Each structure stands twice: as structure tokens, then as C-alpha cells.
XYZ file of C-alpha atoms in Angstrom:
651
model
C 52.026 65.946 -8.873
C 49.679 65.869 -12.182
C 52.854 65.133 -14.529
C 54.794 62.561 -12.032
C 51.768 60.901 -12.182
C 51.261 61.003 -15.996
C 54.834 59.745 -16.284
C 54.552 57.112 -14.311
C 51.847 55.239 -16.009
C 53.233 56.529 -19.490
C 55.838 54.373 -18.143
C 53.516 51.820 -17.185
C 52.851 51.498 -20.844
C 56.446 51.960 -22.325
C 56.870 48.071 -22.769
C 53.867 48.124 -25.098
C 54.162 50.859 -27.193
C 57.996 49.773 -28.076
C 58.628 51.025 -31.802
C 60.861 48.363 -32.594
C 60.331 45.265 -34.831
C 61.288 42.174 -33.324
C 64.164 40.825 -35.614
C 66.171 39.283 -32.979
C 64.610 35.961 -34.158
C 65.993 36.328 -37.967
C 69.513 37.372 -35.961
C 69.427 34.056 -34.135
C 68.331 32.064 -37.246
C 71.275 33.025 -39.347
C 73.699 32.446 -36.260
C 71.824 28.855 -35.791
C 72.546 28.342 -39.357
C 76.522 27.678 -38.312
C 75.651 24.659 -36.335
C 73.727 22.711 -40.076
C 76.724 24.559 -42.067
C 79.694 23.478 -39.579
C 78.191 20.111 -39.549
C 77.332 19.329 -43.234
C 81.515 20.785 -43.963
C 82.323 17.813 -41.270
C 80.225 15.394 -42.238
C 81.227 16.214 -45.720
C 85.292 15.579 -44.925
C 84.326 12.376 -43.181
C 82.477 10.825 -46.827
C 85.573 12.176 -48.326
C 87.882 10.095 -46.089
C 89.706 13.094 -44.980
C 89.459 12.170 -41.244
C 89.580 8.174 -41.504
C 93.153 8.330 -40.519
C 92.684 10.682 -37.243
C 89.617 8.411 -36.596
C 91.710 5.141 -36.979
C 94.125 6.893 -34.755
C 91.907 7.447 -32.185
C 90.576 4.394 -31.740
C 94.291 3.041 -31.202
C 95.051 5.214 -28.223
C 91.714 4.696 -26.384
C 92.134 0.047 -27.139
C 95.724 1.424 -26.010
C 94.636 3.382 -23.066
C 92.206 0.489 -21.757
C 92.901 -1.127 -18.288
C 94.812 -4.458 -18.796
C 93.310 -7.736 -19.099
C 93.652 -11.028 -17.462
C 95.000 -14.000 -19.758
C 92.621 -15.970 -21.905
C 93.443 -19.353 -20.065
C 92.247 -21.329 -22.328
C 94.757 -20.380 -25.247
C 98.479 -21.465 -24.783
C 100.500 -20.265 -27.721
C 104.190 -21.958 -28.632
C 106.818 -19.905 -29.497
C 109.356 -20.281 -32.361
C 111.601 -17.137 -31.313
C 115.065 -16.564 -31.965
C 116.906 -18.051 -29.002
C 114.973 -21.527 -30.840
C 116.311 -21.087 -34.011
C 119.246 -20.465 -33.136
C 119.305 -23.867 -30.652
C 117.676 -25.701 -33.780
C 120.618 -24.602 -36.253
C 118.294 -23.856 -39.150
C 114.348 -22.291 -40.754
C 112.311 -23.663 -41.598
C 112.559 -26.212 -38.756
C 112.946 -29.761 -39.999
C 110.035 -31.937 -40.010
C 111.492 -34.595 -37.548
C 111.766 -31.610 -34.985
C 107.580 -30.611 -35.750
C 106.735 -33.941 -35.549
C 108.178 -34.276 -32.334
C 106.606 -31.002 -31.161
C 103.322 -31.722 -31.966
C 103.484 -35.214 -30.940
C 104.686 -33.683 -27.522
C 101.311 -31.375 -27.780
C 99.306 -34.540 -28.893
C 100.420 -36.044 -24.998
C 98.643 -33.331 -22.926
C 95.143 -33.664 -25.051
C 94.219 -30.399 -26.152
C 91.007 -29.578 -27.716
C 92.802 -27.517 -30.589
C 96.037 -27.224 -32.536
C 96.748 -24.763 -34.711
C 100.065 -24.557 -36.968
C 100.559 -20.858 -37.822
C 103.369 -21.732 -40.135
C 103.088 -21.786 -43.948
C 104.333 -25.272 -44.610
C 103.603 -26.583 -48.170
C 106.736 -28.131 -48.926
C 108.905 -30.971 -46.737
C 111.619 -30.133 -44.903
C 113.785 -32.972 -44.635
C 114.867 -34.823 -42.873
C 111.232 -36.926 -41.075
C 108.577 -35.574 -43.679
C 106.877 -39.411 -43.639
C 107.268 -38.754 -39.604
C 105.108 -35.562 -40.132
C 102.768 -36.987 -42.446
C 102.145 -39.951 -39.653
C 101.764 -36.954 -37.316
C 99.215 -35.079 -39.837
C 97.247 -38.200 -39.972
C 97.020 -39.267 -36.529
C 96.075 -35.708 -35.039
C 92.537 -35.151 -36.190
C 92.226 -31.513 -34.048
C 95.452 -29.833 -35.668
C 94.708 -27.273 -38.408
C 97.092 -26.016 -40.507
C 97.205 -22.570 -42.754
C 96.839 -21.265 -46.086
C 97.345 -17.751 -47.422
C 94.180 -18.163 -49.624
C 93.992 -14.488 -51.067
C 96.668 -12.750 -53.278
C 97.459 -9.556 -52.648
C 99.695 -6.537 -52.577
C 101.694 -8.180 -49.067
C 102.102 -11.249 -51.134
C 100.722 -14.201 -53.434
C 98.635 -17.061 -52.355
C 100.347 -19.982 -50.180
C 99.259 -23.476 -50.864
C 98.675 -25.793 -47.426
C 99.944 -28.658 -46.298
C 98.626 -31.359 -48.802
C 97.526 -34.340 -46.570
C 96.139 -31.511 -44.189
C 94.031 -30.595 -47.168
C 92.877 -33.454 -47.666
C 91.792 -34.315 -44.617
C 89.543 -30.837 -44.080
C 91.815 -29.722 -41.883
C 93.010 -25.932 -43.131
C 92.481 -22.943 -42.447
C 93.034 -19.338 -43.538
C 95.513 -17.384 -41.748
C 94.945 -14.252 -44.380
C 94.711 -10.445 -42.164
C 93.143 -7.636 -43.458
C 94.830 -4.649 -43.433
C 93.729 -0.654 -43.142
C 95.122 2.084 -45.208
C 97.881 2.822 -42.831
C 99.293 -0.745 -42.315
C 97.733 -1.818 -39.310
C 94.632 -4.333 -38.366
C 91.784 -3.752 -36.921
C 89.532 -6.314 -38.210
C 89.283 -9.740 -38.516
C 88.235 -12.045 -41.466
C 86.393 -14.963 -40.340
C 85.792 -16.350 -43.479
C 87.095 -16.101 -47.243
C 84.834 -17.301 -50.459
C 87.289 -17.509 -53.156
C 86.094 -16.949 -56.280
C 86.355 -20.556 -57.494
C 86.243 -22.866 -54.111
C 84.324 -23.511 -50.933
C 84.371 -20.875 -48.216
C 87.299 -20.913 -45.773
C 87.160 -19.873 -42.222
C 90.319 -17.883 -40.478
C 92.335 -20.449 -38.470
C 91.318 -18.421 -35.061
C 87.823 -18.957 -35.508
C 88.176 -22.817 -36.639
C 89.936 -23.175 -33.456
C 87.296 -21.163 -31.465
C 84.565 -23.134 -33.102
C 86.332 -26.665 -32.392
C 86.323 -25.284 -28.504
C 83.263 -24.537 -28.234
C 81.811 -27.834 -29.676
C 83.196 -28.870 -26.722
C 80.808 -26.496 -24.440
C 77.813 -27.458 -26.688
C 77.800 -24.398 -28.869
C 77.418 -24.460 -32.396
C 76.474 -21.694 -34.468
C 73.202 -20.025 -34.881
C 71.765 -17.272 -37.927
C 70.041 -14.094 -36.820
C 66.459 -13.155 -38.312
C 69.166 -10.486 -39.790
C 71.921 -12.783 -41.054
C 74.068 -12.308 -38.255
C 76.167 -15.375 -36.640
C 75.269 -16.324 -33.008
C 77.377 -18.393 -30.674
C 76.623 -18.347 -27.305
C 75.972 -15.061 -25.585
C 77.484 -13.165 -29.008
C 76.028 -12.065 -32.300
C 78.532 -11.813 -34.719
C 77.574 -8.769 -36.475
C 79.320 -8.375 -39.824
C 81.657 -5.155 -41.000
C 80.000 -3.036 -43.782
C 82.388 -0.733 -45.988
C 81.482 2.641 -43.468
C 81.318 0.950 -39.792
C 83.450 3.427 -37.397
C 85.687 5.488 -39.007
C 85.807 4.039 -42.318
C 85.083 4.802 -45.144
C 84.216 2.555 -48.414
C 86.722 0.169 -47.054
C 86.878 -3.375 -48.310
C 84.143 -5.446 -46.469
C 84.454 -8.618 -48.916
C 84.135 -11.907 -46.697
C 82.814 -11.890 -43.489
C 84.546 -9.752 -41.144
C 84.323 -8.458 -37.598
C 85.855 -5.145 -35.779
C 88.753 -6.829 -34.028
C 88.263 -6.420 -29.713
C 91.960 -7.169 -29.226
C 92.593 -8.838 -25.597
C 96.374 -7.801 -25.611
C 99.313 -8.280 -27.034
C 102.141 -11.063 -26.698
C 102.476 -10.173 -23.395
C 98.768 -11.025 -22.459
C 98.558 -14.270 -23.456
C 100.191 -17.873 -21.584
C 103.194 -18.344 -23.852
C 105.647 -21.748 -23.506
C 108.949 -21.726 -26.179
C 109.620 -24.557 -28.458
C 113.209 -25.367 -26.490
C 110.936 -25.692 -23.331
C 108.103 -28.145 -24.732
C 110.929 -30.311 -26.586
C 113.540 -30.347 -23.605
C 109.967 -31.713 -21.622
C 110.086 -28.464 -19.143
C 106.733 -27.729 -18.637
C 103.690 -29.010 -16.607
C 102.405 -32.794 -17.729
C 98.524 -30.927 -18.217
C 99.793 -27.272 -19.218
C 97.407 -27.791 -22.794
C 94.995 -29.948 -21.331
C 91.598 -28.947 -22.929
C 92.924 -25.531 -24.218
C 93.887 -24.509 -27.770
C 97.180 -24.722 -28.899
C 98.566 -22.028 -30.846
C 102.199 -22.622 -32.781
C 103.563 -19.456 -34.598
C 106.063 -17.560 -35.369
C 107.529 -14.480 -32.901
C 111.590 -13.927 -34.328
C 112.130 -10.857 -35.108
C 113.948 -11.963 -38.005
C 111.266 -14.041 -39.832
C 109.386 -11.148 -40.027
C 105.993 -12.715 -39.627
C 105.270 -9.495 -37.515
C 101.781 -7.013 -37.877
C 100.990 -3.571 -36.882
C 98.255 -3.241 -34.525
C 96.493 -0.779 -32.284
C 98.848 -1.329 -29.960
C 101.904 -0.707 -31.939
C 100.624 3.548 -31.372
C 101.613 5.365 -29.192
C 102.059 9.048 -28.475
C 105.484 9.650 -29.361
C 105.271 7.731 -32.458
C 105.481 3.227 -33.706
C 106.122 0.925 -31.401
C 106.719 -3.198 -31.825
C 104.800 -5.035 -34.032
C 102.613 -8.189 -33.562
C 103.482 -11.416 -34.320
C 100.814 -12.625 -36.903
C 99.898 -15.826 -33.999
C 99.171 -13.090 -31.764
C 96.419 -11.713 -33.886
C 94.782 -15.687 -34.579
C 95.160 -15.783 -30.823
C 93.215 -12.429 -30.229
C 90.715 -13.580 -32.958
C 89.807 -16.910 -31.000
C 89.847 -14.892 -27.773
C 87.428 -12.569 -28.769
C 85.130 -15.151 -30.191
C 85.328 -17.637 -27.252
C 85.071 -14.420 -24.327
C 82.021 -13.473 -26.534
C 80.371 -16.906 -26.446
C 81.104 -17.964 -22.975
C 82.023 -15.344 -21.317
C 79.713 -11.959 -22.647
C 83.005 -9.993 -23.526
C 81.399 -7.197 -25.801
C 81.874 -7.076 -29.275
C 82.680 -3.757 -31.214
C 79.279 -1.908 -32.293
C 79.011 0.783 -34.139
C 76.079 3.802 -34.702
C 73.821 3.703 -38.003
C 75.283 6.718 -40.258
C 71.874 8.331 -39.391
C 72.854 8.478 -35.833
C 76.806 9.096 -35.747
C 75.304 12.588 -38.384
C 73.029 13.496 -35.844
C 75.536 12.978 -33.069
C 78.051 15.272 -35.258
C 75.155 17.759 -34.838
C 74.750 17.654 -31.583
C 77.879 18.553 -30.868
C 78.089 21.465 -33.495
C 74.795 22.880 -31.296
C 77.158 22.969 -28.299
C 80.023 24.488 -29.555
C 77.496 26.939 -30.993
C 76.174 27.414 -27.624
C 79.053 27.811 -26.024
C 80.054 30.580 -28.314
C 76.346 32.586 -27.209
C 77.151 31.962 -24.051
C 80.248 33.153 -22.618
C 82.987 35.691 -23.661
C 85.828 34.239 -25.718
C 88.218 33.963 -23.093
C 85.665 32.217 -21.009
C 84.483 29.929 -24.277
C 87.596 28.787 -25.010
C 87.977 27.444 -21.435
C 84.408 25.537 -21.897
C 84.716 24.195 -25.373
C 88.429 22.564 -23.948
C 85.563 21.031 -21.461
C 83.396 19.822 -23.400
C 85.987 18.605 -25.602
C 87.295 16.771 -22.376
C 83.628 16.092 -21.959
C 83.216 14.417 -25.222
C 86.317 12.141 -25.022
C 85.259 11.183 -21.761
C 82.178 10.064 -22.827
C 83.653 8.335 -25.922
C 85.944 6.174 -23.873
C 83.505 5.100 -21.629
C 81.341 4.017 -24.235
C 84.494 2.510 -25.773
C 85.368 0.371 -22.720
C 81.339 -0.733 -23.410
C 81.821 -2.141 -26.805
C 80.569 0.977 -28.805
C 82.814 2.816 -31.283
C 81.179 6.313 -31.590
C 82.818 9.027 -33.296
C 85.321 10.986 -31.499
C 87.216 13.151 -34.297
C 84.297 14.638 -35.919
C 81.517 15.628 -33.562
C 85.289 17.737 -31.706
C 85.813 19.305 -34.989
C 82.217 20.695 -35.099
C 82.333 21.553 -31.670
C 85.576 23.488 -32.262
C 84.409 24.497 -35.312
C 80.948 25.597 -34.422
C 82.506 27.403 -31.464
C 85.241 28.990 -34.023
C 82.466 30.040 -36.644
C 80.070 31.816 -34.147
C 82.732 33.440 -32.317
C 83.934 35.164 -36.049
C 80.742 35.747 -36.781
C 79.939 37.986 -33.600
C 83.011 39.291 -33.630
C 82.388 40.220 -36.988
C 78.914 41.128 -36.222
C 79.803 43.596 -33.519
C 82.524 45.419 -35.602
C 79.739 45.820 -38.483
C 77.515 47.211 -34.931
C 79.790 49.212 -33.180
C 80.879 51.127 -37.116
C 77.418 51.307 -37.443
C 76.666 52.761 -34.065
C 79.111 55.340 -34.369
C 78.495 56.779 -37.858
C 75.410 57.011 -36.092
C 76.396 58.731 -32.966
C 79.204 60.518 -34.058
C 81.873 61.791 -31.776
C 79.054 63.598 -30.091
C 78.516 61.540 -27.242
C 80.790 61.043 -24.118
C 82.987 57.513 -23.463
C 80.368 56.712 -21.114
C 77.113 56.784 -22.689
C 79.370 54.842 -25.794
C 79.921 52.237 -23.766
C 76.546 51.891 -22.414
C 75.293 51.995 -25.368
C 77.537 49.546 -26.690
C 76.578 47.003 -23.502
C 72.866 47.775 -24.929
C 73.561 46.893 -28.762
C 71.049 44.277 -28.465
C 68.400 45.972 -27.082
C 68.867 48.879 -29.402
C 70.211 47.943 -33.159
C 68.613 45.953 -35.425
C 69.602 45.027 -39.030
C 72.126 48.308 -39.230
C 69.276 50.737 -37.960
C 68.237 51.819 -33.777
C 64.371 51.647 -34.176
C 61.907 53.826 -32.836
C 61.508 53.426 -29.143
C 59.319 55.707 -26.821
C 61.475 57.274 -23.871
C 60.965 59.961 -20.749
C 64.168 62.285 -22.076
C 64.869 66.171 -21.329
C 65.885 67.973 -24.441
C 67.615 70.986 -24.953
C 67.768 73.997 -27.797
C 70.029 76.354 -27.638
C 70.302 79.438 -30.251
C 72.618 82.209 -30.929
C 70.505 85.500 -30.589
C 71.119 87.947 -33.809
C 72.912 85.588 -35.881
C 71.726 86.335 -38.778
C 72.744 89.640 -38.238
C 75.987 89.115 -36.867
C 76.414 86.663 -40.252
C 76.061 89.553 -42.643
C 78.619 91.490 -40.490
C 81.732 88.690 -41.644
C 83.455 87.322 -43.667
C 82.350 83.875 -44.727
C 85.896 82.184 -43.579
C 86.664 84.530 -40.291
C 82.833 83.395 -39.701
C 83.217 80.108 -39.812
C 86.017 79.816 -37.584
C 84.267 82.077 -35.025
C 80.897 79.874 -35.276
C 83.244 76.769 -34.847
C 84.682 77.745 -32.261
C 81.575 78.394 -30.423
C 79.956 75.330 -30.910
C 83.040 73.145 -30.078
C 82.829 75.060 -26.933
C 78.606 73.985 -26.469
C 78.837 70.585 -27.458
C 81.939 70.043 -25.122
C 79.665 71.399 -22.287
C 76.804 68.979 -23.414
C 78.959 65.834 -23.433
C 80.492 67.050 -19.870
C 77.150 66.815 -18.567
C 76.630 63.649 -19.919
C 74.090 64.400 -22.702
C 74.450 63.585 -26.608
C 74.630 66.003 -29.685
C 71.440 65.243 -31.030
C 72.200 67.792 -34.090
C 73.475 71.390 -35.534
C 71.236 72.969 -37.098
C 72.560 76.297 -38.351
C 74.032 77.931 -35.417
C 71.267 76.359 -33.124
C 72.360 72.989 -30.948
C 69.856 70.558 -29.886
C 71.186 67.891 -27.367
C 69.524 65.273 -25.447
C 69.874 63.971 -21.586
C 68.437 60.214 -21.281
C 68.611 59.362 -24.278
C 69.671 56.102 -26.318
C 68.992 54.828 -23.825
C 65.566 54.136 -21.991
C 65.322 55.691 -18.067
C 63.138 53.959 -16.136
C 62.938 55.024 -13.017
C 61.581 58.851 -11.740
C 65.096 59.232 -9.843
C 66.711 58.884 -13.164
C 64.366 60.934 -15.488
C 64.872 63.474 -12.687
C 68.704 62.984 -13.417
C 68.788 63.369 -16.850
C 66.401 67.209 -16.104
C 69.104 68.799 -13.907
C 71.751 67.721 -15.965
C 70.221 69.164 -18.641
C 69.512 72.809 -16.901
C 72.808 72.541 -15.391
C 74.537 71.812 -18.923
C 72.697 75.038 -19.662
C 73.821 76.992 -16.057
C 77.558 76.424 -17.426
C 76.783 77.020 -21.085
C 75.754 80.582 -19.918
C 79.294 80.520 -18.595
C 80.915 79.390 -21.120
C 79.771 82.023 -23.226
C 81.150 85.136 -20.736
C 84.521 83.419 -21.426
C 84.195 83.702 -25.046
C 82.558 86.930 -25.372
C 85.286 88.380 -22.797
C 88.055 86.640 -25.312
C 86.323 87.496 -28.569
C 85.850 91.144 -27.338
C 89.608 91.431 -27.210
C 90.358 90.297 -30.536
C 87.523 92.379 -31.985
C 85.107 89.420 -32.925
C 81.352 90.286 -32.162
C 79.976 89.169 -29.081
C 76.628 87.341 -29.150
C 74.146 86.255 -26.706
C 71.769 83.389 -25.995
C 68.598 81.961 -25.465
C 67.842 78.268 -24.329
C 64.717 76.183 -24.194
C 64.509 72.851 -21.731
C 61.642 70.626 -21.914
C 60.907 66.929 -20.684
C 58.547 64.796 -21.368
C 57.825 61.051 -24.218
C 60.056 61.649 -26.949
C 60.711 58.499 -29.185
C 64.755 58.400 -30.664
C 66.032 55.968 -33.096
C 67.526 56.432 -36.709
C 66.184 58.072 -39.452
C 67.439 58.192 -43.664
C 68.355 56.448 -45.818
C 70.057 53.403 -46.620
C 73.059 56.282 -47.855
C 73.313 58.617 -45.305
C 71.759 57.937 -41.508
C 71.552 59.867 -38.215
C 70.342 59.231 -35.093
C 67.586 61.542 -34.192
C 64.809 62.278 -30.995
C 61.434 62.984 -32.331
C 57.747 63.703 -30.384
C 55.965 67.063 -28.773
C 58.569 67.468 -26.229
C 61.163 68.037 -28.763
C 58.578 70.719 -30.109
C 58.103 72.306 -26.851
C 62.425 72.634 -26.002
C 62.299 74.632 -29.819
C 59.409 76.627 -28.864
C 60.652 77.742 -25.584
C 63.868 78.555 -27.068
C 62.392 80.969 -29.942
C 59.450 82.092 -27.511
C 58.959 85.801 -27.426
C 62.480 86.954 -28.264
C 62.274 90.344 -27.008
C 61.306 88.598 -23.272
C 64.145 88.289 -20.987
C 66.874 90.241 -22.197
C 70.704 89.336 -21.135
C 73.805 86.848 -21.534
C 71.643 83.714 -21.877
C 67.775 83.057 -21.308
C 66.761 79.695 -19.905
C 63.357 78.809 -20.324
C 62.505 75.478 -19.202
C 58.246 73.273 -19.191
C 56.562 72.478 -16.631
C 57.415 69.297 -16.273
C 61.482 70.193 -16.105
C 60.345 72.519 -13.350
C 58.912 69.664 -11.240
C 62.212 67.786 -10.901
C 64.522 71.411 -10.361
C 62.488 73.336 -8.965
C 64.549 72.790 -5.476
C 67.900 73.372 -6.946
C 67.569 76.196 -9.154
C 66.373 79.699 -8.707
C 63.320 80.340 -10.994
C 60.490 82.581 -11.969
C 57.411 81.833 -13.796
C 56.742 83.312 -17.171
C 53.540 82.643 -17.257
C 50.467 80.006 -18.279
C 51.415 80.493 -22.310
C 50.409 79.218 -25.626
C 53.332 79.006 -27.501
C 53.598 78.806 -31.662
C 52.126 75.622 -32.778
C 50.576 74.610 -29.970
C 46.864 74.318 -28.774
C 46.806 73.664 -25.296
C 48.942 76.535 -23.152
C 51.686 75.259 -20.686
C 53.429 76.753 -17.581
C 56.795 78.420 -18.659
C 59.527 78.713 -15.944
C 62.942 81.454 -16.434
C 65.776 79.761 -14.952
C 67.544 82.905 -13.123
C 71.166 81.258 -12.162
C 72.541 83.568 -14.881
C 74.530 86.290 -14.051
C 73.699 89.283 -16.214
């Protein structure tokens, strides 16, 4: 058929004849602005220090969840606990007992002995004996507190050990939550020489026996064996504007008290230890008794259920020494961090992941996938932590959740606006079925609050009451409006029941469309629309028959109607101003349907005259009884068209 061939050609060109501007790119731009906005907010919160505590807490949890490491066999800790103090009978322990302890340790030939006990004053008896031990033990290192701070004033070292240059610092660095996560390797007092931490001093003495001495790299970092000790700076890891005075490093703990070889003072004094336990090892002497309060919060003090036991100071210093030895000799990882630029990109990346998930899935699926992405991020950060990298976890998690939540909220808001726009455009003049189809296809239909022009093939129906003007003159206005509304409601319901939409009411006339606003691209779909339109016209005639019967009984005027139907290419979209916008259908097919309705009003008298175009006839000829009216020239058109009348109407 000629018409079918032309119709197929029209649809082959439909994609290139779409009048809709490409505004979807701008919509995508607006959505993706959420990513940098969320990332900027998270970074701003981080720089303000709001996230510092939770980032430290995440660090602590990863530290606690690491697999247990084996003992560092190079270190032995001599503990002074509550039973030892009870047995000795006093604190501080007398000089004579301390001298005896150090003498017994010397006999086992350790590499170095660290006395992590403040001993600036004599504790008789036995002070001269202790001084003699100081003089004859060159590998004994005492301690002092160099810096006065909120945790106490400075404390002097044993004067003789100071003269012999056998003193190190016991100063530790507390974070804002009272925990120790950094090692202060060296301190430079304003009015004195640089002082090394006791853990560093003991480790250097051990490494010297292995032929390893400190070297400086091109970046002014200290290198010992395999280990390069990168200096801590104020904004490393989760820190914001931290005090980075002195040479500090992030402390990669080996463990707590249970992760080191320990022996009590009482066992040593009673000779209850193997004769070579201390040989070629570092020995640290320190208190572990709760009553002495030389205890500190560390990452191991945190748990999911609150704070647990504190760690003795001697164990902290043992961890510092162990970290240095393990890095230099065993290539054990030292903590490394990214630059701020890389960390910001990391936050931006996970914000983009949240955005992508929010755009790609429905809310329920999106929540599940965002949770899975959060778990993946946590696993990545934990695996990096095991390899010595402290990379941000809380900020990217916030970026992931924030962008996912923001895009979900944005889409929900946008959908509410689009639904309201669609409802304003279409009103109530379409069926729930078509409304659902329109909503599912809203992204293809709606742009910037408008349904912009689309070219498609549809079937248009015009219906009008015959001699309405005469009837209007004979009725009171209120009775006329009531009567006309009854007619309009009945006909509109009939259109909707046949999957059509009401395009507009024009006085007493109705314009309806079948196959709009969603393009119908298959010939079978276009034929279905034409059949539904003609079926609707026949049903409208039957509805009018029922109305006339009712009106006649009520003494109201009875009427007849004319219907014109045409199938062809139309343009659909919203038309109007920003204050008032309506959905409408335009094109030559609309004009043909209107002219068919008004064609030769003296022709085809009866209850309802239905005239259809040749294009419509091609689709319905086998389903309805029709007759050819003729090859006629409709008003306003130069070309003549074949016009058919549907005869399935009882007079």
C-alpha cells in the first residue's frame, strides 16, 4: 500500500526529525556537580578538624584488628609489678636493690640496658653502690623528662649518667584524645643539645653491633638499614594541625605487654631466669604496677565497647625500639601516608562512586550497593594498613554516603517536580495506564519543565455536537453548563477507556489523540491506535444514544454529533507561556481530522456521522463496515483525499 510505504519511510527518518533539543547533557552536569560539592564539604570538615577523632578511632580499630605479630626476640622487658613492690616493701625501690638488679643484668652481657625509671634523687641505702654501677656500665641508659607540659614538669636524669652522656628522653606525645600514636624520636630543647628517645638510643646501640649506622637521604630523612624514617608533619593521615616539633614518626606498634618477652624483678633477683636470657639483647627496666600509674592510652586501649586497659610506658618505649629494629633489619613496614592532594582525589573518587550508584539503581538497590561499596572501601583501607599505608577511610565513606544520599534526594525532588509538571500538562485527561507509561519515559519526554516537540505517527479524533449554537440559545446558562458537562464527561470517559488522551475541549468540541505522547514505531502499534480511535467513535455514538434517551425523559434537548478521524504524522509537545502551559498535538493530520468532522454538514444525517481519512481506512477496513464517500478536497487543502464513512452506527 502506498500509505504504508510512505509511513515506513517517515518512521525511518523519525530519529533525525526529532525537534527536541539535547538538554539532557545540562541535566547530567547539574547532577554531577553534587560530586565536587560533597567532596568539598567533606574536605572542609576534615580541614576544620571535625573528623579527626573518628579518623583516629578508625586507625585504632585497624591497629587492634591486625593479626598478632610474633615476639621481638631482640628485646626483653624487666617488669616491676605489684607483687614485686610488695616483696621489696617500698617504692621507689632502694638504690641497693636497683644496683643489684643492674649487676645481675650486666652478667648476662646484653647489648644495652634501658632504665625507664626516673632516678634523679638517691633512695638509700646503697647510693654509692648504685653510682659505682653507673660508672662501670657503659651500655646503661637512664632517662629524663625534657619538656614541661600539661602532663608534668621536666624531670632531671641521674647526674652521673648525664655526665657520661648515657641519658635519653622518656617524653611521649599525646594526641587530643589522650592516646599515643606517634613516637618522638628526638627533642631539641631551646637551650640545649638534641636528646634522643630511649627507644631510639637503645635501638641504635643494637644496630651498631650489626654494622648499621644512621644515614641522611636527599630528602633529609633518616635511613637505617632497610628503613627510611619519614618525618611526621602536622597534617599526616588523620591529623589536622598537630604539633610536629621534634623528629616524630607514626608509631607502628608491635603489640601490648603480651607481645614482648617479660621477666619480673623478683625472678632476676632470685636467679630464677636462664643464664643467657639477656645475652646480645636490649633490656628495658620499667614499671607495670597499676598503683604507680606509669600507664598510657594507646590504640590497643580502644574497643568497640569502650576503653580497655592502659599500656605501661616501658612497653611504649619497647615498641619504639622494636619498630626501629624491625624496619632496619627485617624491612617491616613503617607507616606511610598520601599527600593532601592525593587524599583529596581519593575523597572525590568515592564521592563519584556514591553518585554513580545513586544514579544507576533504585533507592533500595542503591542503599544495598552503597553499603557494599562502603565495605569494599573498608577492606581496601585495611589491606593497605596491613602493608604500612594509612589512607583515609572516614572522609571517603562520608563522600560515598553523602553523594549517594544527595543524588537520591536530588532525583526524588526532580521526580516530584517532573511529576507535577506532567500532571499540570496532562491534567486528568489520560488513563492510569498511559500515565504510568509517560512517567516511565519521562526522561525522553520532559526537558526543562516542557514536553518539547516530537514527531510521531498518531490517530486524531475530533467530535462536535451538531447545531449546538441553536441549543445554547434556547437554554438557561446554568442548565446549559450542567447539560454540556454531562455530555463532555461521558465522551471523555469513553476516550480514556479506549487508551486515548483528551488533547483539549474547544467549546462543545472534543479533540482526542491515540498513540500520543509516547511514539509508536511499529506498524502493529499504529494500526492498534487507529482501530482504538474508530472503536471509540462507535462507542461515543452509543453513549450519545443513552444520553439522548435520558435527556428526552427529563425534557432536555437531544442531539446528534459528527466525528472526524485521521491517521498520520503529527508533532506533539507543550505549548504556552511560563505561566500557562498545555500539552497539544499539531500538524496536517490534526487539520484533516478537524476538516473531516466539519465536512459538508448536510451529509450523513443521523445520530453520529463518522468520517475517516484514507490512512485510517487502511488499518480498519477489515474490522468495520465502511463506504467510500469520495475523493474530496477538504476546506483549506489543495490536495484531494479519499474519505470514508464508518457505517457501524445504528440510526
